[in-house]
mmCIF file of C-alpha atoms in Angstrom:
data_model
loop_
_atom_site.group_PDB
_atom_site.id
_atom_site.type_symbol
_atom_site.label_atom_id
_atom_site.label_comp_id
_atom_site.label_asym_id
_atom_site.label_seq_id
_atom_site.Cartn_x
_atom_site.Cartn_y
_atom_site.Cartn_z
ATOM 1 C CA MET X 1 130.381 44.076 71.796
ATOM 2 C CA THR X 2 128.128 47.136 71.944
ATOM 3 C CA PHE X 3 127.065 48.775 75.092
ATOM 4 C CA LEU X 4 123.533 47.524 74.484
ATOM 5 C CA SER X 5 124.742 43.893 74.139
ATOM 6 C CA GLY X 6 126.794 44.143 77.267
ATOM 7 C CA SER X 7 123.877 45.574 79.160
ATOM 8 C CA PHE X 8 121.716 42.688 77.955
ATOM 9 C CA ILE X 9 124.278 40.137 79.211
ATOM 10 C CA VAL X 10 124.305 41.884 82.580
ATOM 11 C CA LEU X 11 120.539 41.778 82.616
ATOM 12 C CA LEU X 12 120.679 38.003 81.961
ATOM 13 C CA THR X 13 123.099 37.371 84.831
ATOM 14 C CA VAL X 14 120.832 39.447 87.144
ATOM 15 C CA ILE X 15 117.920 37.377 86.047
ATOM 16 C CA PHE X 16 119.718 34.115 86.774
ATOM 17 C CA GLY X 17 120.923 35.511 90.059
ATOM 18 C CA GLY X 18 117.343 36.197 91.207
ATOM 19 C CA ASN X 19 116.138 32.714 90.381
ATOM 20 C CA ALA X 20 116.700 31.275 93.873
ATOM 21 C CA VAL X 21 114.726 34.081 95.363
ATOM 22 C CA ALA X 22 111.827 33.354 92.941
ATOM 23 C CA ILE X 23 112.010 29.665 94.014
ATOM 24 C CA LYS X 24 111.875 30.629 97.654
ATOM 25 C CA LEU X 25 108.788 32.749 97.049
ATOM 26 C CA THR X 26 107.111 29.992 95.160
ATOM 27 C CA LEU X 27 107.760 27.615 98.062
ATOM 28 C CA THR X 28 105.479 29.701 100.245
ATOM 29 C CA GLY X 29 102.550 28.387 98.242
ATOM 30 C CA MET X 30 103.708 25.029 96.693
ATOM 31 C CA GLY X 31 105.647 22.017 97.837
ATOM 32 C CA PRO X 32 109.257 21.922 96.619
ATOM 33 C CA LEU X 33 108.802 18.905 94.342
ATOM 34 C CA THR X 34 105.569 20.250 92.994
ATOM 35 C CA THR X 35 107.207 23.579 92.361
ATOM 36 C CA ALA X 36 110.012 21.927 90.385
ATOM 37 C CA GLY X 37 107.649 19.804 88.424
ATOM 38 C CA LEU X 38 105.239 22.621 87.389
ATOM 39 C CA ARG X 39 108.135 24.952 86.712
ATOM 40 C CA PHE X 40 109.850 22.673 84.209
ATOM 41 C CA ALA X 41 106.584 21.593 82.646
ATOM 42 C CA LEU X 42 105.856 25.229 81.695
ATOM 43 C CA ALA X 43 109.481 25.905 80.718
ATOM 44 C CA ALA X 44 109.612 22.716 78.473
ATOM 45 C CA ILE X 45 106.458 23.839 76.678
ATOM 46 C CA ALA X 46 107.890 27.338 76.068
ATOM 47 C CA ILE X 47 111.201 25.992 74.723
ATOM 48 C CA ALA X 48 109.438 23.422 72.575
ATOM 49 C CA LEU X 49 107.311 26.153 71.076
ATOM 50 C CA TRP X 50 110.383 28.278 70.410
ATOM 51 C CA ALA X 51 112.100 25.258 68.718
ATOM 52 C CA LEU X 52 109.106 24.656 66.513
ATOM 53 C CA ALA X 53 108.794 28.307 65.546
ATOM 54 C CA THR X 54 112.449 28.494 64.560
ATOM 55 C CA GLY X 55 112.495 25.231 62.631
ATOM 56 C CA ARG X 56 114.834 23.261 64.894
ATOM 57 C CA SER X 57 114.916 19.458 64.673
ATOM 58 C CA PHE X 58 113.807 17.384 67.613
ATOM 59 C CA ARG X 59 115.388 14.239 66.162
ATOM 60 C CA ILE X 60 117.934 12.319 68.093
ATOM 61 C CA ARG X 61 119.861 9.275 67.017
ATOM 62 C CA PRO X 62 119.109 5.919 68.742
ATOM 63 C CA GLY X 63 122.590 5.777 70.281
ATOM 64 C CA GLN X 64 121.938 9.114 71.964
ATOM 65 C CA ARG X 65 119.058 7.969 74.108
ATOM 66 C CA PHE X 66 121.182 6.395 76.760
ATOM 67 C CA GLN X 67 123.348 9.558 77.050
ATOM 68 C CA LEU X 68 120.236 11.686 77.359
ATOM 69 C CA MET X 69 118.903 9.456 80.090
ATOM 70 C CA ILE X 70 122.122 9.967 82.044
ATOM 71 C CA VAL X 71 121.885 13.701 81.645
ATOM 72 C CA SER X 72 118.159 13.610 82.560
ATOM 73 C CA SER X 73 118.771 11.503 85.673
ATOM 74 C CA GLY X 74 121.459 13.856 86.869
ATOM 75 C CA PHE X 75 119.305 16.968 86.098
ATOM 76 C CA THR X 76 116.324 15.470 88.041
ATOM 77 C CA LEU X 77 118.445 14.476 91.076
ATOM 78 C CA GLN X 78 120.274 17.805 91.254
ATOM 79 C CA LEU X 79 117.035 19.830 91.005
ATOM 80 C CA CYS X 80 115.309 17.581 93.557
ATOM 81 C CA LEU X 81 118.113 18.146 96.022
ATOM 82 C CA PHE X 82 118.347 21.878 95.271
ATOM 83 C CA TYR X 83 114.582 22.577 95.785
ATOM 84 C CA LEU X 84 114.504 20.376 98.971
ATOM 85 C CA GLY X 85 117.592 22.059 100.396
ATOM 86 C CA LEU X 86 116.456 25.624 99.551
ATOM 87 C CA ASP X 87 113.232 24.965 101.293
ATOM 88 C CA ARG X 88 115.262 24.352 104.491
ATOM 89 C CA THR X 89 117.702 27.300 104.384
ATOM 90 C CA PHE X 90 117.843 30.977 103.562
ATOM 91 C CA ALA X 91 117.839 31.899 99.810
ATOM 92 C CA SER X 92 121.080 33.869 100.209
ATOM 93 C CA ARG X 93 122.848 30.880 101.799
ATOM 94 C CA GLY X 94 121.629 28.574 99.003
ATOM 95 C CA ILE X 95 122.867 31.141 96.398
ATOM 96 C CA LEU X 96 126.321 31.317 97.865
ATOM 97 C CA ILE X 97 126.595 27.536 98.218
ATOM 98 C CA SER X 98 125.341 26.956 94.688
ATOM 99 C CA ASN X 99 128.059 29.286 93.436
ATOM 100 C CA LEU X 100 130.628 26.685 94.311
ATOM 101 C CA LEU X 101 129.577 25.076 91.029
ATOM 102 C CA PRO X 102 132.333 26.539 88.771
ATOM 103 C CA PHE X 103 134.970 25.340 91.219
ATOM 104 C CA PHE X 104 133.728 21.829 91.322
ATOM 105 C CA VAL X 105 133.378 21.815 87.531
ATOM 106 C CA LEU X 106 136.958 22.978 87.221
ATOM 107 C CA PHE X 107 138.169 20.074 89.452
ATOM 108 C CA LEU X 108 136.296 17.544 87.472
ATOM 109 C CA SER X 109 137.154 18.963 84.043
ATOM 110 C CA HIS X 110 140.824 18.793 84.978
ATOM 111 C CA ARG X 111 140.426 15.058 85.458
ATOM 112 C CA PHE X 112 137.955 14.100 82.736
ATOM 113 C CA ILE X 113 138.185 16.657 79.845
ATOM 114 C CA PRO X 114 141.434 16.872 77.746
ATOM 115 C CA ASP X 115 143.178 20.213 77.647
ATOM 116 C CA GLU X 116 141.215 21.680 80.592
ATOM 117 C CA LYS X 117 143.968 21.889 83.215
ATOM 118 C CA ILE X 118 144.077 23.772 86.547
ATOM 119 C CA THR X 119 146.496 26.683 86.499
ATOM 120 C CA TRP X 120 147.864 28.567 89.462
ATOM 121 C CA GLN X 121 145.482 31.423 88.702
ATOM 122 C CA LYS X 122 142.452 28.981 88.779
ATOM 123 C CA MET X 123 143.767 27.432 91.941
ATOM 124 C CA ALA X 124 143.765 30.815 93.532
ATOM 125 C CA GLY X 125 140.208 31.333 92.331
ATOM 126 C CA ILE X 126 139.099 28.006 93.782
ATOM 127 C CA GLY X 127 140.698 28.915 97.121
ATOM 128 C CA MET X 128 138.932 32.242 97.233
ATOM 129 C CA GLY X 129 135.499 30.597 96.391
ATOM 130 C CA PHE X 130 135.729 27.929 99.091
ATOM 131 C CA CYS X 131 137.048 30.470 101.675
ATOM 132 C CA GLY X 132 134.059 32.693 100.847
ATOM 133 C CA VAL X 133 131.521 29.958 101.604
ATOM 134 C CA ALA X 134 133.466 28.920 104.711
ATOM 135 C CA PHE X 135 133.429 32.562 105.857
ATOM 136 C CA MET X 136 129.667 32.533 105.684
ATOM 137 C CA PHE X 137 129.455 29.962 108.427
ATOM 138 C CA LEU X 138 131.545 31.902 110.895
ATOM 139 C CA GLY X 139 129.563 32.817 114.009
ATOM 140 C CA HIS X 140 126.772 30.969 115.689
ATOM 141 C CA THR X 141 123.571 32.916 115.258
ATOM 142 C CA GLY X 142 121.576 34.636 112.570
ATOM 143 C CA ALA X 143 121.048 33.980 108.862
ATOM 144 C CA TYR X 144 124.728 33.453 108.224
ATOM 145 C CA GLY X 145 125.847 31.638 111.306
ATOM 146 C CA ALA X 146 126.306 27.903 111.876
ATOM 147 C CA PHE X 147 124.644 25.275 109.595
ATOM 148 C CA HIS X 148 121.044 24.976 108.537
ATOM 149 C CA SER X 149 119.616 21.541 107.615
ATOM 150 C CA GLY X 150 119.199 22.588 103.940
ATOM 151 C CA ASP X 151 122.903 23.611 103.477
ATOM 152 C CA PRO X 152 124.321 20.123 103.046
ATOM 153 C CA ILE X 153 121.419 19.179 100.777
ATOM 154 C CA VAL X 154 122.172 22.153 98.485
ATOM 155 C CA LEU X 155 125.915 21.257 98.572
ATOM 156 C CA ALA X 156 124.942 17.692 97.502
ATOM 157 C CA ALA X 157 122.863 19.217 94.618
ATOM 158 C CA VAL X 158 125.910 21.215 93.567
ATOM 159 C CA ILE X 159 128.150 18.153 93.487
ATOM 160 C CA VAL X 160 125.653 16.249 91.376
ATOM 161 C CA TRP X 161 125.094 19.279 89.204
ATOM 162 C CA SER X 162 128.874 19.669 88.568
ATOM 163 C CA CYS X 163 129.173 15.988 87.510
ATOM 164 C CA ASN X 164 126.261 16.489 85.066
ATOM 165 C CA VAL X 165 127.873 19.666 83.599
ATOM 166 C CA VAL X 166 131.142 17.880 82.962
ATOM 167 C CA TYR X 167 129.406 14.900 81.366
ATOM 168 C CA THR X 168 127.364 17.298 79.185
ATOM 169 C CA LYS X 169 130.550 19.128 78.049
ATOM 170 C CA ARG X 170 131.923 15.765 76.889
ATOM 171 C CA ILE X 171 128.922 14.987 74.653
ATOM 172 C CA ILE X 172 127.638 18.454 73.652
ATOM 173 C CA SER X 173 129.166 18.491 70.215
ATOM 174 C CA ALA X 174 126.812 15.670 69.074
ATOM 175 C CA TYR X 175 123.614 17.569 70.034
ATOM 176 C CA ALA X 176 121.708 20.756 69.340
ATOM 177 C CA PRO X 177 122.008 22.643 72.667
ATOM 178 C CA PHE X 178 118.242 22.822 73.326
ATOM 179 C CA HIS X 179 118.096 18.973 73.226
ATOM 180 C CA LEU X 180 120.170 18.881 76.472
ATOM 181 C CA VAL X 181 117.712 21.323 78.109
ATOM 182 C CA LEU X 182 114.349 20.270 76.701
ATOM 183 C CA TYR X 183 114.608 16.445 77.069
ATOM 184 C CA PRO X 184 115.856 16.394 80.708
ATOM 185 C CA MET X 185 112.978 18.813 81.595
ATOM 186 C CA MET X 186 110.523 16.444 79.918
ATOM 187 C CA VAL X 187 111.824 13.425 81.782
ATOM 188 C CA SER X 188 111.995 15.213 85.136
ATOM 189 C CA VAL X 189 108.398 16.639 85.222
ATOM 190 C CA PRO X 190 106.549 13.334 85.862
ATOM 191 C CA VAL X 191 109.240 12.262 88.335
ATOM 192 C CA PHE X 192 108.901 15.491 90.374
ATOM 193 C CA LEU X 193 105.116 15.322 90.412
ATOM 194 C CA CYS X 194 104.952 11.684 91.291
ATOM 195 C CA ALA X 195 107.574 12.135 93.996
ATOM 196 C CA GLY X 196 105.551 15.014 95.377
ATOM 197 C CA VAL X 197 102.429 12.833 95.595
ATOM 198 C CA LEU X 198 104.262 9.795 97.039
ATOM 199 C CA SER X 199 106.177 11.855 99.636
ATOM 200 C CA GLY X 200 102.906 13.260 101.052
ATOM 201 C CA GLU X 201 103.966 16.875 100.666
ATOM 202 C CA MET X 202 101.309 19.625 100.467
ATOM 203 C CA MET X 203 101.517 20.153 96.742
ATOM 204 C CA VAL X 204 99.608 23.400 96.378
ATOM 205 C CA PHE X 205 98.403 25.218 99.417
ATOM 206 C CA ASP X 206 98.398 29.063 98.828
ATOM 207 C CA LEU X 207 98.172 30.279 95.286
ATOM 208 C CA ASN X 208 98.394 34.065 95.489
ATOM 209 C CA ALA X 209 99.696 36.737 93.086
ATOM 210 C CA THR X 210 103.215 36.579 94.663
ATOM 211 C CA VAL X 211 103.466 32.771 94.245
ATOM 212 C CA LEU X 212 102.109 32.774 90.717
ATOM 213 C CA GLY X 213 104.440 35.652 89.727
ATOM 214 C CA ALA X 214 107.499 33.910 91.149
ATOM 215 C CA TYR X 215 106.455 30.681 89.357
ATOM 216 C CA ALA X 216 106.124 32.594 86.043
ATOM 217 C CA TYR X 217 109.556 34.214 86.626
ATOM 218 C CA GLN X 218 111.468 30.934 87.176
ATOM 219 C CA SER X 219 109.631 29.088 84.449
ATOM 220 C CA LEU X 220 109.273 31.574 81.595
ATOM 221 C CA ILE X 221 111.823 34.291 82.345
ATOM 222 C CA SER X 222 114.698 32.414 83.875
ATOM 223 C CA ALA X 223 114.487 28.878 82.454
ATOM 224 C CA ALA X 224 112.821 29.524 79.025
ATOM 225 C CA PHE X 225 113.797 33.032 78.007
ATOM 226 C CA GLY X 226 117.045 32.728 79.827
ATOM 227 C CA PHE X 227 118.038 29.592 77.779
ATOM 228 C CA VAL X 228 117.109 31.173 74.449
ATOM 229 C CA ALA X 229 118.788 34.462 75.203
ATOM 230 C CA TRP X 230 121.943 32.982 76.743
ATOM 231 C CA SER X 231 122.364 30.524 73.774
ATOM 232 C CA THR X 232 121.923 33.369 71.324
ATOM 233 C CA MET X 233 124.554 35.538 73.079
ATOM 234 C CA LEU X 234 126.841 32.595 73.437
ATOM 235 C CA GLN X 235 126.779 31.916 69.659
ATOM 236 C CA ARG X 236 127.346 35.584 68.932
ATOM 237 C CA TYR X 237 130.128 36.491 71.442
ATOM 238 C CA GLY X 238 131.460 33.184 72.650
ATOM 239 C CA ALA X 239 131.888 31.605 76.093
ATOM 240 C CA SER X 240 134.981 33.825 76.973
ATOM 241 C CA THR X 241 132.956 36.980 76.869
ATOM 242 C CA LEU X 242 129.854 35.669 78.595
ATOM 243 C CA HIS X 243 131.785 33.958 81.397
ATOM 244 C CA SER X 244 133.398 37.196 82.290
ATOM 245 C CA PHE X 245 129.976 38.422 83.552
ATOM 246 C CA VAL X 246 128.938 35.386 85.666
ATOM 247 C CA PHE X 247 130.451 36.827 88.912
ATOM 248 C CA ILE X 248 127.425 39.172 88.894
ATOM 249 C CA MET X 249 125.043 36.259 89.661
ATOM 250 C CA PRO X 250 125.822 35.729 93.336
ATOM 251 C CA ILE X 251 125.838 39.477 93.947
ATOM 252 C CA ALA X 252 122.475 39.912 92.304
ATOM 253 C CA GLY X 253 121.051 36.904 94.234
ATOM 254 C CA VAL X 254 122.137 38.141 97.662
ATOM 255 C CA VAL X 255 120.940 41.687 96.909
ATOM 256 C CA PHE X 256 117.490 40.352 95.832
ATOM 257 C CA SER X 257 117.408 38.183 98.962
ATOM 258 C CA ALA X 258 117.859 41.303 101.054
ATOM 259 C CA LEU X 259 115.369 43.516 99.156
ATOM 260 C CA ILE X 260 112.614 40.928 98.526
ATOM 261 C CA LEU X 261 113.001 38.405 101.291
ATOM 262 C CA GLN X 262 114.282 40.811 103.969
ATOM 263 C CA GLU X 263 117.307 38.633 104.642
ATOM 264 C CA PRO X 264 120.118 40.634 106.359
ATOM 265 C CA ILE X 265 123.355 41.562 104.669
ATOM 266 C CA THR X 266 125.981 41.101 107.374
ATOM 267 C CA PRO X 267 129.704 41.863 107.256
ATOM 268 C CA ASN X 268 130.254 38.129 106.889
ATOM 269 C CA ILE X 269 128.099 37.950 103.768
ATOM 270 C CA VAL X 270 129.905 40.962 102.215
ATOM 271 C CA VAL X 271 133.247 39.304 102.683
ATOM 272 C CA ALA X 272 131.897 36.033 101.412
ATOM 273 C CA LEU X 273 130.433 37.697 98.295
ATOM 274 C CA ILE X 274 133.721 39.454 97.498
ATOM 275 C CA LEU X 275 135.697 36.166 97.789
ATOM 276 C CA ILE X 276 133.228 34.014 95.773
ATOM 277 C CA ALA X 277 132.668 36.629 93.026
ATOM 278 C CA GLY X 278 136.471 37.270 92.795
ATOM 279 C CA GLY X 279 137.104 33.459 92.715
ATOM 280 C CA ILE X 280 134.527 32.909 89.924
ATOM 281 C CA LEU X 281 136.028 35.757 87.911
ATOM 282 C CA MET X 282 139.537 34.245 88.224
ATOM 283 C CA VAL X 283 138.292 30.712 87.305
ATOM 284 C CA GLN X 284 136.199 31.786 84.350
ATOM 285 C CA ARG X 285 138.676 34.213 82.902
ATOM 286 C CA SER X 286 139.629 33.473 79.295
ATOM 287 C CA PRO X 287 138.431 29.934 78.731
ATOM 288 C CA LYS X 288 140.266 28.209 75.926
ATOM 289 C CA LYS X 289 137.263 27.370 73.819
ATOM 290 C CA ALA X 290 133.580 28.149 73.575
ATOM 291 C CA VAL X 291 131.414 25.454 75.020
ATOM 292 C CA PHE X 292 127.632 25.179 75.628
ATOM 293 C CA SER X 293 127.365 26.716 79.044
ATOM 294 C CA PHE X 294 123.658 27.121 80.001
ATOM 295 C CA SER X 295 124.160 24.539 82.685
ATOM 296 C CA LEU X 296 126.894 26.674 84.168
ATOM 297 C CA THR X 297 124.504 29.530 84.677
ATOM 298 C CA ARG X 298 122.259 29.664 87.716
ATOM 299 C CA GLY X 299 119.145 29.743 85.609
ATOM 300 C CA ILE X 300 117.990 26.220 86.487
#
């Protein structure tokens, strides 16, 4: 790997890390379900145009439709919970809780995917990650004390998300990777928009430059460009190399939360970040085989 390639992968992880902050900014002008629906509508269009331009086939076999509906249902539910939860808590808290994903995936992979077993090193990484999130809740006041109503909703999203990742890993070899991103997006968009209407949320109430910029960031940069770029680097360098960078995501997310949203970085959050980033690094170190891993990024 060249220095330029390594720097580009770091840039991608930083982009994914800032996605929750972009969502939080968009929620200041759109309802959470509307934000999700409009975001993935634009992202789906961008990915479809990329697939057309590069000559990729959109064809799926009849027997794959049921599998895609399972992935799409999980995708829709996880994003619905994530957006609703993030709307009710601090971005930095949502970022740290969402970074429990690799640990849940490891637990489930140990049970459902052959040859993916938990080692003592990975157990230590899991312990560090959960201790990091628990440390965030020490104290009783401020951005990092006690519980917020959105915290358990984000946690539920992570649990659903991890189940979907493991199921996707079991079926990925039969699909082009973009199928498992594009088709769930296409299914989820009308569900999000209809749910926004039926729930009575204020769908769009303050379209300003900040909201539109954050919307473009999470749709075109994080979801669309992020998928294409991450998939390209994954094919070139493999999962082992890319996964060694993912610990940067929670760090970038919390730093962006402080710089853009003015959320405080307390001693608790510093300790939590060290534990979570260290735990992710231990868990993701030297995976046995390259697998499609866009769902493991935070670029949703």
